[in-house]
Amino acid sequence: MTLKFSTTADAPETAATPCLVVGLYDDRTLDGAAARVDGKSGGAIQRLIDGGDATGKPGGTTLLFGPAGIAAARVLVVGLGDRRKFDAAAFHRAANDAGRALKGLPIESAVSFLTELEVPGRDLDWKLRTAALAADAQAYRYTATFKPKDAPKTPQLAAIAFAAADPTARDDGDRALTEAAAIASGVRFAKELGNLPPNICNPGYLAAQARRLADEHAGVTVEVLEREDMAKLGMGSLLGVAQGSANPPKLIVLQWNGGGDARPYAFVGKGITFDTGGISIKPGAGMEEMKFDMCGAAGVLGAFLSAVELKLPINLVCIVPAVENMPDGNSYRPSDVLTSMSGLTIEVLNTDAEGRLILCDALTYAQKFDPQVIVDAATLTGACVVALGKHASGLMTKDDELAEQLLAAGTATHDRAWRLPLWDDYQSQLDSGFADVANIGGKYAGAITAGCFLARFVNGRRWAHLDVAGTAWDEGRKGLATGRPVPLLVQYLIDRCA
Ligand code: BES
Ligand code: MN
Ligand code: ZN
């Protein structure tokens, strides 16, 4: 369950809440909500500062329990860093720090005054959405595969109210929070699918989740194509990847009809539920992270759920090729030539470049819906992680307007992308002596040549590719799925409805 969000016009000293959240810059000068709380409580925050407990440094939070003179039971003082450098990124960080601290407290609700802080170039809506999404992101816990615990004895955070004192802004604020709540539930859906192990979250499981989503939401239809259906359509590329796995492939098609007879938006997500590399097998170290190779699928499914919860006045089709890439006696092999649904033949030079092989048939299938725009999301290349690291998704498109719209949506939700060129100059790296195209493009520009491969299957349509290999999960032993690029995709759709 996502947190419940609301706005409040209460003053900080009168808000009756288990915990009040206020900010402190590193110059340690009290102002805004912190100054008012300090005044009413006889200098309680100033004493924290004087004692060295609260420094205002970013990343630091300090808890004040039971201050006199105010209605709140606790005050959480969040370090904001340098006042003059307090920008969107700093606000985002403070909101996440606050969320993390709140998660550890035995409380069910809180009231945050962070939304009253000045952020250059950002309005109240942005602050509400950012603070709400950060709080929900921090409140998420993965529990699915632990031994069930008794119901927690301590209360858990379930609701948070944000200061929005300006009455003219409050209607807007409610809309911003409605959008944030929908994005948060899409993010949670995507995180949960990403985090589940591949022995549970296999292609059949993804299909079952899509069916459940359709059952639970009016206006959603679902269709799942089986191996035989895909064979009839000639999806030889997708089926080539699938042939080494005991888990049969699924092609999931979800449709939301909220836009009458308008042409749909189409989202396509890479759903490799586990990527061993196949016969071109990956090294053992770190292979477990390849359970996250369906995070593109999780991202488009999450974004779809958000769009449905918001009942956006658009048509949206969400296509997920769900396949497991395994080595086996029946596996496809390097040098195999596959015939894709488009008719183009593909020489497989590396069975670990499988994502593009399932996406190309999904992209061809997507065109059946005559979409006005196609966006795919995929954990497609390690090369994208080398190029952009863990902070930006790689965006590739030939359409400058679409690029601007997607980049803007990413900036607005702090789910940022960065554009890489998709020039035809790179296409010759995919030349093959035995088929129309090879599935790998050599050692240079691996993220771009993967994008160039996909470009061959979209027939000049308005299309963008998001490589989320670096952004969809946090690496390491306890790294969890991030839910990206759900915020970017949903914001993109919301902006199209404005
Ligand atoms: N799923 C991987 C990409 C990946 C690797 C994502 C590491 C995140 C972290 C993809 O299927 C893959 O294996 N790509 C190969 C392509 C290569 C064989 C051309 C890669 O990036 O090494
Ligand atoms: Mn691979
Ligand atoms: Zn992969």
Coordinates of C-alpha atoms and ligand atoms in Angstrom, one line a residue:
M1 CA 0.0 0.0 0.0
T2 CA 1.2 3.5 -0.8
L3 CA 1.2 6.2 1.8
K4 CA -1.9 8.4 1.9
F5 CA -1.1 12.0 1.0
S6 CA -2.9 15.2 1.9
T7 CA -2.2 18.9 2.2
T8 CA -2.6 21.0 5.3
A9 CA -3.0 24.7 6.0
D10 CA -2.2 24.2 9.8
A11 CA 0.5 26.3 11.3
P12 CA 3.6 24.3 12.4
E13 CA 2.9 25.0 16.1
T14 CA -0.7 23.8 16.0
A15 CA -0.4 20.8 13.8
A16 CA -1.4 17.9 16.0
T17 CA 0.8 15.1 14.7
P18 CA 3.1 12.4 15.9
C19 CA 5.9 14.1 13.9
L20 CA 6.5 17.4 12.4
V21 CA 9.2 17.7 9.7
V22 CA 11.1 21.0 9.3
G23 CA 14.3 22.0 7.5
L24 CA 17.5 23.6 8.7
Y25 CA 20.2 25.1 6.4
D26 CA 23.8 24.7 7.4
D27 CA 24.1 28.4 8.3
R28 CA 22.0 27.3 11.3
T29 CA 19.8 30.4 11.1
L30 CA 16.3 29.5 12.0
D31 CA 13.5 30.6 9.7
G32 CA 10.1 29.5 8.4
A33 CA 8.5 26.5 10.2
A34 CA 11.7 25.8 12.2
A35 CA 11.7 29.4 13.5
R36 CA 8.1 29.2 14.5
V37 CA 8.5 25.9 16.3
D38 CA 11.6 27.2 18.0
G39 CA 9.8 30.3 19.2
K40 CA 6.8 28.4 20.6
S41 CA 8.8 25.7 22.2
G42 CA 11.1 28.1 24.1
G43 CA 14.1 27.6 21.9
A44 CA 14.1 23.8 21.6
I45 CA 15.6 23.7 18.1
Q46 CA 18.2 26.4 19.0
R47 CA 19.3 24.1 21.9
L48 CA 19.8 21.2 19.4
I49 CA 21.9 23.5 17.3
D50 CA 23.9 24.9 20.3
G51 CA 24.5 21.3 21.5
G52 CA 25.9 20.4 18.1
D53 CA 23.1 17.8 17.5
A54 CA 21.6 19.6 14.5
T55 CA 24.1 21.0 12.0
G56 CA 22.0 21.6 9.0
K57 CA 24.4 19.5 6.9
P58 CA 22.7 17.5 4.1
G59 CA 22.1 13.9 5.0
G60 CA 21.7 14.6 8.7
T61 CA 18.4 14.5 10.6
T62 CA 17.8 15.1 14.2
L63 CA 14.8 14.2 16.3
L64 CA 13.3 16.3 19.0
F65 CA 11.0 14.4 21.3
G66 CA 8.1 15.9 23.3
P67 CA 8.9 19.6 22.9
A68 CA 6.8 21.9 25.1
G69 CA 4.5 24.6 23.6
I70 CA 3.6 22.9 20.3
A71 CA 1.0 20.4 19.4
A72 CA 3.3 17.9 17.7
A73 CA 4.8 15.0 19.7
R74 CA 8.1 15.1 17.8
V75 CA 10.0 17.4 15.5
L76 CA 12.3 16.0 12.8
V77 CA 14.9 18.5 11.8
V78 CA 16.2 17.8 8.3
G79 CA 19.6 19.1 7.2
L80 CA 19.3 21.2 4.0
G81 CA 22.9 22.1 3.3
D82 CA 23.9 25.5 1.8
R83 CA 21.0 27.9 1.6
R84 CA 22.3 29.5 -1.6
K85 CA 22.7 26.2 -3.3
F86 CA 19.3 24.8 -2.3
D87 CA 18.0 23.6 -5.6
A88 CA 15.8 20.8 -7.0
A89 CA 18.4 18.1 -6.4
A90 CA 19.0 19.3 -2.8
F91 CA 15.2 19.3 -2.1
H92 CA 15.0 15.8 -3.6
R93 CA 17.7 14.7 -1.2
A94 CA 16.2 16.4 1.8
A95 CA 12.8 14.8 1.1
N96 CA 14.4 11.4 0.8
D97 CA 16.4 11.9 4.0
A98 CA 13.2 12.9 5.8
G99 CA 11.4 9.8 4.4
R100 CA 14.1 7.5 5.6
A101 CA 14.1 9.0 9.1
L102 CA 10.3 8.8 9.3
K103 CA 10.3 5.1 8.3
G104 CA 12.3 4.3 11.4
L105 CA 9.9 6.0 13.8
P106 CA 7.0 4.3 15.6
I107 CA 4.4 6.6 14.1
E108 CA 1.5 6.2 11.6
S109 CA 1.5 9.8 10.3
A110 CA 3.5 12.9 9.9
V111 CA 3.2 16.5 8.8
S112 CA 6.0 17.9 6.6
F113 CA 6.8 21.6 6.2
L114 CA 9.6 20.9 3.6
T115 CA 7.1 22.0 0.9
E116 CA 7.3 25.5 2.2
L117 CA 11.0 25.8 1.4
E118 CA 11.9 28.0 -1.6
V119 CA 13.3 26.1 -4.6
P120 CA 14.3 28.2 -7.5
G121 CA 12.3 27.5 -10.6
R122 CA 10.0 25.0 -8.9
D123 CA 6.4 25.6 -7.8
L124 CA 4.3 24.1 -5.0
D125 CA 3.0 21.3 -7.2
W126 CA 6.5 20.2 -7.9
K127 CA 7.5 20.3 -4.3
L128 CA 4.4 18.3 -3.2
R129 CA 5.0 15.7 -5.9
T130 CA 8.7 15.4 -5.1
A131 CA 8.2 15.2 -1.4
A132 CA 5.4 12.7 -1.7
L133 CA 7.2 10.4 -4.1
A134 CA 10.3 10.5 -1.9
A135 CA 8.3 9.6 1.2
D136 CA 6.7 6.7 -0.5
A137 CA 9.9 5.5 -2.1
Q138 CA 11.6 5.4 1.4
A139 CA 8.6 3.8 3.0
Y140 CA 8.6 0.8 0.6
R141 CA 9.8 -2.5 2.1
Y142 CA 10.4 -5.7 0.3
T143 CA 9.0 -8.6 2.3
A144 CA 7.7 -11.1 -0.2
T145 CA 10.3 -13.8 0.2
F146 CA 11.1 -13.6 3.9
K147 CA 9.5 -15.9 6.5
P148 CA 6.2 -14.2 7.4
K149 CA 6.6 -12.2 10.5
D150 CA 3.9 -11.5 13.1
A151 CA 2.1 -8.3 12.5
P152 CA 4.5 -5.5 13.5
K153 CA 4.0 -4.3 17.0
T154 CA 5.1 -0.8 16.3
P155 CA 2.9 1.4 14.2
Q156 CA 4.2 2.0 10.6
L157 CA 4.0 5.2 8.6
A158 CA 0.8 5.2 6.5
A159 CA 0.0 8.9 5.9
I160 CA 1.7 12.1 5.4
A161 CA 0.4 15.7 5.1
F162 CA 2.3 18.5 3.4
A163 CA 2.1 22.1 4.2
A164 CA 0.3 24.1 1.5
A165 CA -0.8 27.2 3.3
D166 CA -1.4 29.3 0.2
P167 CA -5.2 28.7 -0.3
T168 CA -5.1 29.5 -4.0
A169 CA -2.5 26.7 -4.5
R170 CA -4.4 24.1 -2.6
D171 CA -6.7 22.8 -5.4
D172 CA -3.6 22.3 -7.5
G173 CA -1.8 20.8 -4.6
D174 CA -4.5 18.1 -4.4
R175 CA -4.1 17.3 -8.0
A176 CA -0.3 17.1 -7.6
L177 CA -0.8 14.7 -4.8
T178 CA -3.3 12.6 -6.7
E179 CA -0.7 12.3 -9.5
A180 CA 2.0 11.5 -7.0
A181 CA -0.1 8.8 -5.4
A182 CA -0.7 7.2 -8.9
I183 CA 3.0 7.4 -9.8
A184 CA 3.9 5.9 -6.3
S185 CA 1.6 2.9 -6.9
G186 CA 3.1 2.4 -10.3
V187 CA 6.6 2.6 -8.8
R188 CA 5.7 0.1 -6.1
F189 CA 4.3 -2.3 -8.6
A190 CA 7.4 -2.1 -10.7
K191 CA 9.7 -2.4 -7.7
E192 CA 7.9 -5.5 -6.5
L193 CA 8.1 -7.2 -9.9
G194 CA 11.8 -6.3 -10.2
N195 CA 12.7 -7.5 -6.7
L196 CA 10.9 -10.9 -6.9
P197 CA 13.3 -13.7 -7.6
P198 CA 13.2 -15.2 -11.1
N199 CA 11.9 -18.6 -9.9
I200 CA 8.8 -16.8 -9.0
C201 CA 8.7 -13.9 -11.4
N202 CA 9.0 -15.8 -14.7
P203 CA 7.1 -15.1 -17.9
G204 CA 4.0 -16.8 -16.7
Y205 CA 4.0 -14.8 -13.5
L206 CA 4.3 -11.5 -15.4
A207 CA 1.3 -12.6 -17.6
A208 CA -0.7 -13.5 -14.5
Q209 CA 0.1 -10.1 -13.0
A210 CA -1.1 -8.4 -16.2
R211 CA -4.3 -10.4 -16.1
R212 CA -4.9 -9.5 -12.5
L213 CA -4.3 -5.8 -13.3
A214 CA -7.0 -6.1 -16.0
D215 CA -9.4 -7.9 -13.7
E216 CA -9.1 -5.2 -11.0
H217 CA -9.5 -2.2 -13.3
A218 CA -12.5 -1.3 -15.4
G219 CA -11.5 -0.2 -18.9
V220 CA -8.4 -2.4 -19.1
T221 CA -8.2 -5.3 -21.5
V222 CA -5.5 -7.9 -21.6
E223 CA -4.3 -10.5 -24.1
V224 CA -1.5 -13.0 -23.7
L225 CA 0.0 -14.5 -26.7
E226 CA 1.5 -18.0 -26.3
R227 CA 4.4 -19.6 -28.1
E228 CA 2.1 -21.0 -30.8
D229 CA 0.4 -17.7 -31.4
M230 CA 3.8 -16.0 -31.8
A231 CA 4.9 -18.8 -34.1
K232 CA 1.9 -18.1 -36.3
L233 CA 2.9 -14.4 -36.4
G234 CA 6.4 -15.3 -37.4
M235 CA 8.1 -14.0 -34.3
G236 CA 11.2 -16.1 -35.0
S237 CA 13.5 -13.7 -33.2
L238 CA 11.7 -13.6 -29.9
L239 CA 11.1 -17.4 -30.1
G240 CA 14.8 -18.0 -30.8
V241 CA 15.7 -16.5 -27.5
A242 CA 12.9 -18.4 -25.7
Q243 CA 13.8 -21.8 -27.0
G244 CA 16.4 -22.7 -24.3
S245 CA 14.1 -22.1 -21.4
A246 CA 11.7 -24.5 -19.8
N247 CA 9.5 -21.5 -18.9
P248 CA 7.4 -20.8 -22.0
P249 CA 7.5 -17.2 -23.4
K250 CA 4.5 -14.9 -23.2
L251 CA 3.7 -11.7 -25.2
I252 CA 1.6 -9.6 -22.9
V253 CA -0.7 -6.9 -24.4
L254 CA -2.6 -4.6 -22.1
Q255 CA -4.8 -1.8 -23.3
W256 CA -6.3 1.2 -21.6
N257 CA -9.1 2.8 -23.5
G258 CA -9.6 6.3 -22.0
G259 CA -9.2 8.4 -25.2
G260 CA -12.1 7.4 -27.5
D261 CA -10.8 6.8 -31.0
A262 CA -7.5 8.6 -30.7
R263 CA -4.4 6.8 -31.8
P264 CA -2.8 5.1 -28.8
Y265 CA 0.5 5.6 -27.1
A266 CA 2.5 2.4 -27.1
F267 CA 4.9 1.3 -24.3
V268 CA 7.1 -1.7 -24.9
G269 CA 9.2 -3.2 -22.1
K270 CA 12.0 -5.8 -22.1
G271 CA 10.9 -8.7 -20.0
I272 CA 13.8 -11.0 -19.7
T273 CA 12.9 -12.6 -16.4
F274 CA 16.5 -14.0 -16.1
D275 CA 19.4 -13.4 -18.4
T276 CA 22.2 -16.0 -18.1
G277 CA 23.5 -14.8 -21.4
G278 CA 22.5 -18.2 -22.9
I279 CA 25.2 -20.1 -24.7
S280 CA 27.3 -16.9 -24.7
I281 CA 27.1 -17.4 -20.9
K282 CA 27.8 -14.6 -18.5
P283 CA 30.5 -14.9 -15.8
G284 CA 29.2 -16.1 -12.4
A285 CA 30.0 -13.0 -10.4
G286 CA 27.1 -10.6 -10.4
M287 CA 24.9 -12.9 -12.6
E288 CA 22.2 -12.8 -9.9
E289 CA 21.6 -9.1 -10.8
M290 CA 20.2 -10.4 -14.1
K291 CA 16.9 -11.1 -12.3
F292 CA 16.4 -7.4 -12.8
D293 CA 16.5 -7.8 -16.6
M294 CA 12.7 -7.5 -16.7
C295 CA 12.8 -4.0 -15.2
G296 CA 11.9 -2.4 -18.5
A297 CA 8.8 -4.6 -18.5
A298 CA 8.1 -3.7 -14.9
G299 CA 8.5 -0.1 -15.7
V300 CA 6.0 0.0 -18.5
L301 CA 3.6 -2.2 -16.5
G302 CA 3.9 0.2 -13.6
A303 CA 3.4 3.2 -15.8
F304 CA 0.4 1.6 -17.3
L305 CA -1.1 1.0 -13.8
S306 CA -0.5 4.7 -12.9
A307 CA -2.1 5.9 -16.1
V308 CA -5.1 3.7 -15.4
E309 CA -5.4 4.8 -11.8
L310 CA -5.4 8.4 -13.0
K311 CA -7.9 7.5 -15.7
L312 CA -5.9 9.5 -18.2
P313 CA -7.9 10.6 -21.2
I314 CA -5.7 8.7 -23.7
N315 CA -5.4 5.3 -25.2
L316 CA -2.5 3.3 -24.1
V317 CA -1.2 -0.1 -25.2
C318 CA 1.5 -1.8 -23.1
I319 CA 3.4 -4.6 -24.7
V320 CA 5.7 -6.9 -22.8
P321 CA 7.7 -9.7 -24.4
A322 CA 8.4 -12.0 -21.4
V323 CA 11.2 -14.5 -22.0
E324 CA 13.9 -16.3 -20.0
N325 CA 17.4 -16.5 -21.6
M326 CA 18.9 -19.9 -20.7
P327 CA 21.6 -22.2 -22.0
D328 CA 20.2 -25.7 -22.9
G329 CA 20.5 -28.4 -25.5
N330 CA 17.7 -26.6 -27.3
S331 CA 19.1 -23.1 -27.0
Y332 CA 19.7 -20.8 -29.9
R333 CA 23.4 -20.4 -30.6
P334 CA 26.0 -17.9 -31.9
S335 CA 25.8 -18.0 -35.8
D336 CA 22.1 -19.0 -35.8
V337 CA 20.1 -16.9 -38.3
L338 CA 16.6 -15.9 -37.0
T339 CA 13.8 -14.5 -39.1
S340 CA 11.9 -11.7 -37.3
M341 CA 8.2 -10.9 -37.6
S342 CA 9.2 -7.9 -39.8
G343 CA 10.8 -10.3 -42.3
L344 CA 14.3 -9.0 -41.6
T345 CA 16.8 -11.8 -40.9
I346 CA 19.2 -11.6 -37.9
E347 CA 22.6 -13.2 -37.4
V348 CA 23.0 -14.0 -33.8
L349 CA 26.7 -13.3 -33.0
N350 CA 26.1 -13.3 -29.2
T351 CA 23.2 -14.9 -27.4
D352 CA 23.7 -12.4 -24.6
A353 CA 22.5 -9.6 -26.9
E354 CA 19.0 -11.1 -26.4
G355 CA 17.0 -8.1 -25.3
R356 CA 17.0 -6.5 -28.8
L357 CA 15.9 -9.9 -30.2
I358 CA 12.7 -10.0 -28.2
L359 CA 12.1 -6.3 -28.5
C360 CA 12.3 -6.2 -32.3
D361 CA 9.3 -8.5 -32.6
A362 CA 7.4 -6.7 -29.9
L363 CA 8.1 -3.4 -31.8
T364 CA 6.8 -4.9 -35.0
Y365 CA 3.7 -6.2 -33.2
A366 CA 3.1 -2.8 -31.6
Q367 CA 2.7 -1.2 -35.0
K368 CA -0.5 -3.2 -35.4
F369 CA -2.1 -0.7 -33.1
D370 CA -1.0 2.3 -35.3
P371 CA 0.4 4.1 -32.3
Q372 CA 1.1 7.9 -32.4
V373 CA 4.2 7.3 -30.4
I374 CA 6.2 4.2 -29.3
V375 CA 8.5 4.3 -26.3
D376 CA 10.4 1.2 -25.2
A377 CA 12.2 0.7 -21.9
A378 CA 14.9 -1.9 -21.5
T379 CA 17.8 -2.9 -19.4
L380 CA 19.5 -3.3 -22.7
T381 CA 23.3 -2.8 -22.4
G382 CA 26.1 -2.7 -19.9
A383 CA 27.6 -0.1 -22.3
C384 CA 24.9 2.3 -21.3
V385 CA 26.0 1.9 -17.6
V386 CA 29.6 2.6 -18.7
A387 CA 28.5 5.7 -20.5
L388 CA 26.0 7.3 -18.1
G389 CA 26.5 5.5 -14.8
K390 CA 23.6 4.9 -12.3
H391 CA 22.0 8.4 -12.5
A392 CA 20.7 8.9 -16.0
S393 CA 18.8 6.5 -18.3
G394 CA 20.0 6.5 -21.9
L395 CA 17.5 8.1 -24.3
M396 CA 17.7 7.4 -28.0
T397 CA 15.4 8.8 -30.6
K398 CA 15.6 10.5 -34.0
D399 CA 12.6 12.7 -33.0
D400 CA 13.9 15.9 -31.3
E401 CA 10.4 16.9 -30.1
L402 CA 9.8 13.6 -28.5
A403 CA 13.3 13.7 -27.0
E404 CA 12.6 17.1 -25.4
Q405 CA 9.3 15.9 -24.0
L406 CA 10.8 12.8 -22.4
L407 CA 13.8 14.6 -21.0
A408 CA 11.4 17.2 -19.5
A409 CA 9.3 14.5 -17.9
G410 CA 12.4 13.0 -16.4
T411 CA 13.6 16.3 -15.1
A412 CA 10.2 17.1 -13.6
T413 CA 10.2 13.8 -11.6
H414 CA 13.9 13.5 -10.9
D415 CA 13.9 10.4 -13.0
R416 CA 16.4 11.8 -15.4
A417 CA 17.5 10.6 -18.8
W418 CA 20.3 11.8 -21.1
R419 CA 20.2 11.7 -24.9
L420 CA 22.7 9.7 -27.0
P421 CA 22.8 10.1 -30.8
L422 CA 21.1 7.6 -33.0
W423 CA 22.8 8.6 -36.2
D424 CA 22.8 6.3 -39.1
D425 CA 26.6 6.5 -39.2
Y426 CA 26.6 3.8 -36.5
Q427 CA 24.4 1.4 -38.5
S428 CA 27.2 -0.2 -40.5
Q429 CA 28.5 -1.7 -37.2
L430 CA 25.6 -4.1 -37.5
D431 CA 26.4 -5.4 -41.0
S432 CA 26.4 -9.1 -41.3
G433 CA 27.7 -11.4 -44.1
F434 CA 24.9 -13.9 -43.5
A435 CA 21.7 -12.0 -42.7
D436 CA 20.1 -8.5 -43.0
V437 CA 21.5 -7.5 -39.6
A438 CA 23.8 -8.8 -36.9
N439 CA 22.7 -8.6 -33.3
I440 CA 25.9 -7.0 -32.0
G441 CA 27.8 -4.0 -33.2
G442 CA 31.3 -4.4 -31.9
K443 CA 33.1 -2.8 -29.0
Y444 CA 32.3 0.9 -29.6
A445 CA 29.1 2.7 -28.7
G446 CA 27.3 -0.5 -27.5
A447 CA 24.3 1.4 -26.2
I448 CA 23.9 3.2 -29.4
T449 CA 24.3 0.2 -31.7
A450 CA 21.7 -1.6 -29.6
G451 CA 19.4 1.4 -30.2
C452 CA 20.3 1.4 -33.9
F453 CA 19.3 -2.3 -34.1
L454 CA 15.8 -1.5 -32.7
A455 CA 15.5 1.5 -35.0
R456 CA 15.5 -0.9 -38.0
F457 CA 12.2 -2.3 -36.8
V458 CA 10.1 0.9 -36.2
N459 CA 9.6 1.8 -39.9
G460 CA 10.3 5.5 -39.4
R461 CA 7.6 5.8 -36.7
R462 CA 7.8 8.3 -33.8
W463 CA 9.7 6.2 -31.4
A464 CA 12.1 6.5 -28.5
H465 CA 14.2 4.0 -26.6
L466 CA 15.1 4.2 -23.0
D467 CA 18.1 2.1 -21.8
V468 CA 17.5 1.7 -18.1
A469 CA 20.3 -0.8 -17.4
G470 CA 22.0 1.7 -15.0
T471 CA 18.9 3.2 -13.4
A472 CA 16.4 0.4 -12.8
W473 CA 18.0 -1.1 -9.7
D474 CA 20.6 -0.3 -7.1
E475 CA 23.6 -2.6 -7.4
G476 CA 25.1 -4.7 -4.7
R477 CA 24.1 -7.4 -2.3
K478 CA 21.0 -5.6 -1.1
G479 CA 20.4 -3.6 -4.1
L480 CA 16.6 -3.1 -4.8
A481 CA 14.7 -2.2 -7.9
T482 CA 14.2 1.6 -8.1
G483 CA 10.9 1.7 -10.0
R484 CA 12.5 3.8 -12.7
P485 CA 11.5 4.8 -15.4
V486 CA 7.9 4.8 -14.1
P487 CA 7.9 8.5 -13.0
L488 CA 9.3 9.7 -16.3
L489 CA 6.8 7.7 -18.4
V490 CA 3.8 8.7 -16.3
Q491 CA 4.8 12.3 -16.3
Y492 CA 5.3 12.2 -20.1
L493 CA 1.7 11.0 -20.4
I494 CA 0.3 13.5 -17.9
D495 CA 2.0 16.3 -19.8
R496 CA 0.3 15.1 -23.0
C497 CA -3.1 15.5 -21.4
A498 CA -2.5 19.0 -20.2
Ligands
BES1 N1 20.8 -7.5 -19.8 C1 22.0 -7.2 -20.4 C2 22.5 -5.8 -20.2 C3 23.0 -5.4 -18.8 C4 24.2 -5.8 -18.4 C5 22.2 -4.6 -18.0 C6 24.7 -5.4 -17.1 C7 22.7 -4.2 -16.8 C8 23.9 -4.6 -16.3 C9 22.0 -7.5 -21.8 O1 21.1 -8.5 -22.3 C10 23.3 -7.9 -22.3 O2 23.8 -8.9 -21.8 N2 23.9 -7.0 -23.1 C11 25.3 -7.3 -23.5 C12 25.3 -6.9 -25.0 C13 26.6 -7.4 -25.7 C14 26.6 -8.9 -25.7 C15 26.6 -6.8 -27.0 C16 26.2 -6.4 -22.7 O3 25.8 -5.3 -22.4 O4 27.3 -6.9 -22.4
MN2 MN 22.1 -10.4 -22.2
ZN3 ZN 19.6 -8.9 -21.0

